[in-house]
Tab-separated table of C-alpha atoms in Angstrom:
chain	number	residue	atom	x	y	z
A	1	MET	CA	-58.424	21.625	32.004
A	2	SER	CA	-55.602	19.434	33.271
A	3	GLN	CA	-52.600	21.302	31.950
A	4	LEU	CA	-49.027	20.383	32.708
A	5	THR	CA	-47.588	23.416	34.447
A	6	ARG	CA	-44.019	24.112	35.285
A	7	ARG	CA	-44.738	23.613	38.975
A	8	ARG	CA	-46.268	20.160	38.450
A	9	ALA	CA	-43.388	19.093	36.147
A	10	LEU	CA	-40.784	20.162	38.706
A	11	GLY	CA	-42.718	18.430	41.490
A	12	ALA	CA	-42.913	15.170	39.545
A	13	ALA	CA	-39.197	15.375	38.706
A	14	ALA	CA	-38.277	16.018	42.324
A	15	THR	CA	-40.411	13.076	43.496
A	16	ALA	CA	-38.823	10.756	40.924
A	17	LEU	CA	-35.299	11.824	41.866
A	18	THR	CA	-36.053	11.372	45.602
A	19	GLY	CA	-37.358	7.878	44.930
A	20	LEU	CA	-34.269	6.950	42.927
A	21	ALA	CA	-31.986	8.322	45.603
A	22	VAL	CA	-33.733	6.418	48.392
A	23	THR	CA	-33.639	3.201	46.387
A	24	GLY	CA	-29.938	3.669	45.653
A	25	PHE	CA	-29.100	4.306	49.304
A	26	ALA	CA	-31.084	1.248	50.383
A	27	ARG	CA	-29.257	-0.947	47.891
A	28	THR	CA	-25.873	0.413	48.923
A	29	ALA	CA	-26.586	-0.045	52.620
A	30	GLY	CA	-27.871	-3.584	52.077
A	31	ALA	CA	-24.876	-4.570	49.974
A	32	ALA	CA	-22.402	-3.363	52.590
A	33	ASP	CA	-24.110	-5.233	55.439
A	34	PRO	CA	-22.313	-8.547	56.069
A	35	ARG	CA	-25.521	-10.027	57.490
A	36	THR	CA	-27.245	-9.731	54.138
A	37	THR	CA	-24.318	-10.708	51.911
A	38	GLY	CA	-23.146	-13.658	53.953
A	39	GLN	CA	-19.648	-12.246	54.011
A	40	HIS	CA	-17.663	-11.527	57.179
A	41	PRO	CA	-15.138	-8.768	57.742
A	42	GLU	CA	-11.619	-9.962	57.009
A	43	ASP	CA	-9.766	-7.949	59.664
A	44	HIS	CA	-9.513	-10.131	62.739
A	45	SER	CA	-6.402	-8.510	64.153
A	46	GLY	CA	-6.380	-7.526	67.774
A	47	HIS	CA	-8.471	-10.408	69.046
A	48	SER	CA	-8.571	-14.166	69.114
A	49	GLY	CA	-11.984	-15.570	68.246
A	50	HIS	CA	-14.727	-14.357	70.523
A	51	ASP	CA	-12.680	-14.070	73.678
A	52	GLY	CA	-12.100	-10.326	73.261
A	53	PRO	CA	-9.096	-8.218	72.360
A	54	GLN	CA	-5.608	-9.478	73.087
A	55	PRO	CA	-3.422	-7.733	75.682
A	56	PHE	CA	-0.707	-5.406	74.418
A	57	SER	CA	2.224	-3.527	75.844
A	58	GLU	CA	4.416	-1.348	73.628
A	59	THR	CA	6.045	2.006	73.174
A	60	PHE	CA	4.216	4.202	70.657
A	61	GLN	CA	5.629	7.634	69.784
A	62	GLY	CA	7.711	7.651	72.978
A	63	ARG	CA	4.728	6.807	75.216
A	64	ARG	CA	4.227	3.495	77.027
A	65	ILE	CA	0.783	2.068	76.138
A	66	GLN	CA	-0.688	-1.032	77.716
A	67	GLY	CA	-3.968	-2.804	77.448
A	68	ALA	CA	-5.341	-5.984	78.997
A	69	PRO	CA	-8.589	-7.588	80.101
A	70	SER	CA	-9.652	-6.327	83.508
A	71	ASP	CA	-11.897	-7.612	86.248
A	72	GLY	CA	-14.114	-4.508	86.045
A	73	GLY	CA	-13.099	-3.348	89.515
A	74	GLY	CA	-12.103	0.140	88.361
A	75	HIS	CA	-14.078	3.262	89.074
A	76	HIS	CA	-15.597	3.185	85.587
A	77	GLY	CA	-17.930	0.294	86.359
A	78	GLY	CA	-17.116	-1.957	83.397
A	79	HIS	CA	-17.964	0.414	80.501
A	80	GLY	CA	-14.820	-0.821	78.749
A	81	GLY	CA	-16.213	-4.265	78.295
A	82	GLY	CA	-13.797	-5.621	80.912
A	83	TYR	CA	-10.738	-4.082	79.273
A	84	SER	CA	-8.274	-1.632	80.816
A	85	VAL	CA	-5.936	0.682	78.904
A	86	ARG	CA	-3.070	2.802	80.234
A	87	ILE	CA	-0.840	5.509	78.765
A	88	ASP	CA	2.385	6.010	80.759
A	89	GLY	CA	0.691	4.272	83.699
A	90	GLU	CA	-2.425	6.510	83.716
A	91	GLU	CA	-5.750	4.879	82.947
A	92	LEU	CA	-7.418	5.886	79.679
A	93	HIS	CA	-11.195	5.388	79.915
A	94	VAL	CA	-12.290	3.272	76.932
A	95	MET	CA	-15.766	2.004	76.055
A	96	ARG	CA	-16.842	-0.733	73.704
A	97	ASN	CA	-19.805	0.229	71.515
A	98	ALA	CA	-22.668	-2.130	70.666
A	99	ASP	CA	-21.205	-2.631	67.188
A	100	GLY	CA	-17.852	-3.821	68.617
A	101	THR	CA	-15.950	-0.611	67.952
A	102	TRP	CA	-14.059	1.275	70.681
A	103	ILE	CA	-14.008	4.914	71.794
A	104	SER	CA	-12.108	6.805	74.485
A	105	VAL	CA	-12.523	10.012	76.432
A	106	VAL	CA	-9.855	11.551	74.202
A	107	ASN	CA	-11.450	10.452	70.895
A	108	HIS	CA	-15.074	10.258	71.946
A	109	TYR	CA	-16.612	10.909	68.482
A	110	GLU	CA	-14.306	8.648	66.508
A	111	THR	CA	-14.561	4.844	66.586
A	112	PHE	CA	-11.750	2.324	66.340
A	113	ALA	CA	-11.590	-1.413	65.675
A	114	THR	CA	-9.429	-2.367	68.686
A	115	PRO	CA	-8.340	-0.989	72.052
A	116	ARG	CA	-4.789	-0.754	70.692
A	117	ALA	CA	-5.992	1.451	67.833
A	118	VAL	CA	-7.996	3.735	70.151
A	119	THR	CA	-4.987	4.024	72.507
A	120	ARG	CA	-2.619	4.908	69.643
A	121	ALA	CA	-5.080	7.541	68.408
A	122	ALA	CA	-5.279	9.014	71.924
A	123	VAL	CA	-1.493	9.262	72.057
A	124	VAL	CA	-1.481	11.114	68.713
A	125	GLU	CA	-4.294	13.407	69.870
A	126	LEU	CA	-2.565	14.198	73.162
A	127	GLN	CA	0.485	15.518	71.271
A	128	GLY	CA	2.805	14.868	74.218
A	129	ALA	CA	0.451	16.184	76.931
A	130	GLN	CA	-0.006	14.106	80.002
A	131	LEU	CA	-3.231	12.099	80.439
A	132	VAL	CA	-5.187	13.560	83.331
A	133	PRO	CA	-7.084	10.894	85.337
A	134	LEU	CA	-10.855	11.197	85.539
A	135	ALA	CA	-12.100	12.189	88.970
C-alpha cells in the first residue's frame, strides 16, 4: 500500500535540496573563515601591528577630517576603543565592533575597516551638511 504520491516526491525533493543548500553554505562559510584556512587578511592599512589604528589628518572633499587615539575622557565613555574622530573640528562618535570593524552615528548600519574609512564615508553621507554634536 506504500505508493509514491506526488506529495511525498515533492517533500523528498525539498528535503534533499535543503540539505544540499545547508551543506553548501557551511562549506562556503568555513572556507572564507581565516581561522579555519590558516590564512590572514592581507589588508593591514590603517594600523601598525596590534597597537590600533594610526592617527590621520587630511582634507577630504573639502572637509577637514582628523583621527587619533584618545584617552577615553570624552562624553562617550570609550565606545570608540580609545579613538577620537573629528570632522571640521566636531566630534564624530565612532565605535569599534567586536570583529574589529568600525561604525559611526552617521553610518550606523555599515561597517568599515578603519576609522579613516568610516570618517570619509560620513563626509560623503553628510553631503556638505554640518555635523551636529551629540548632546
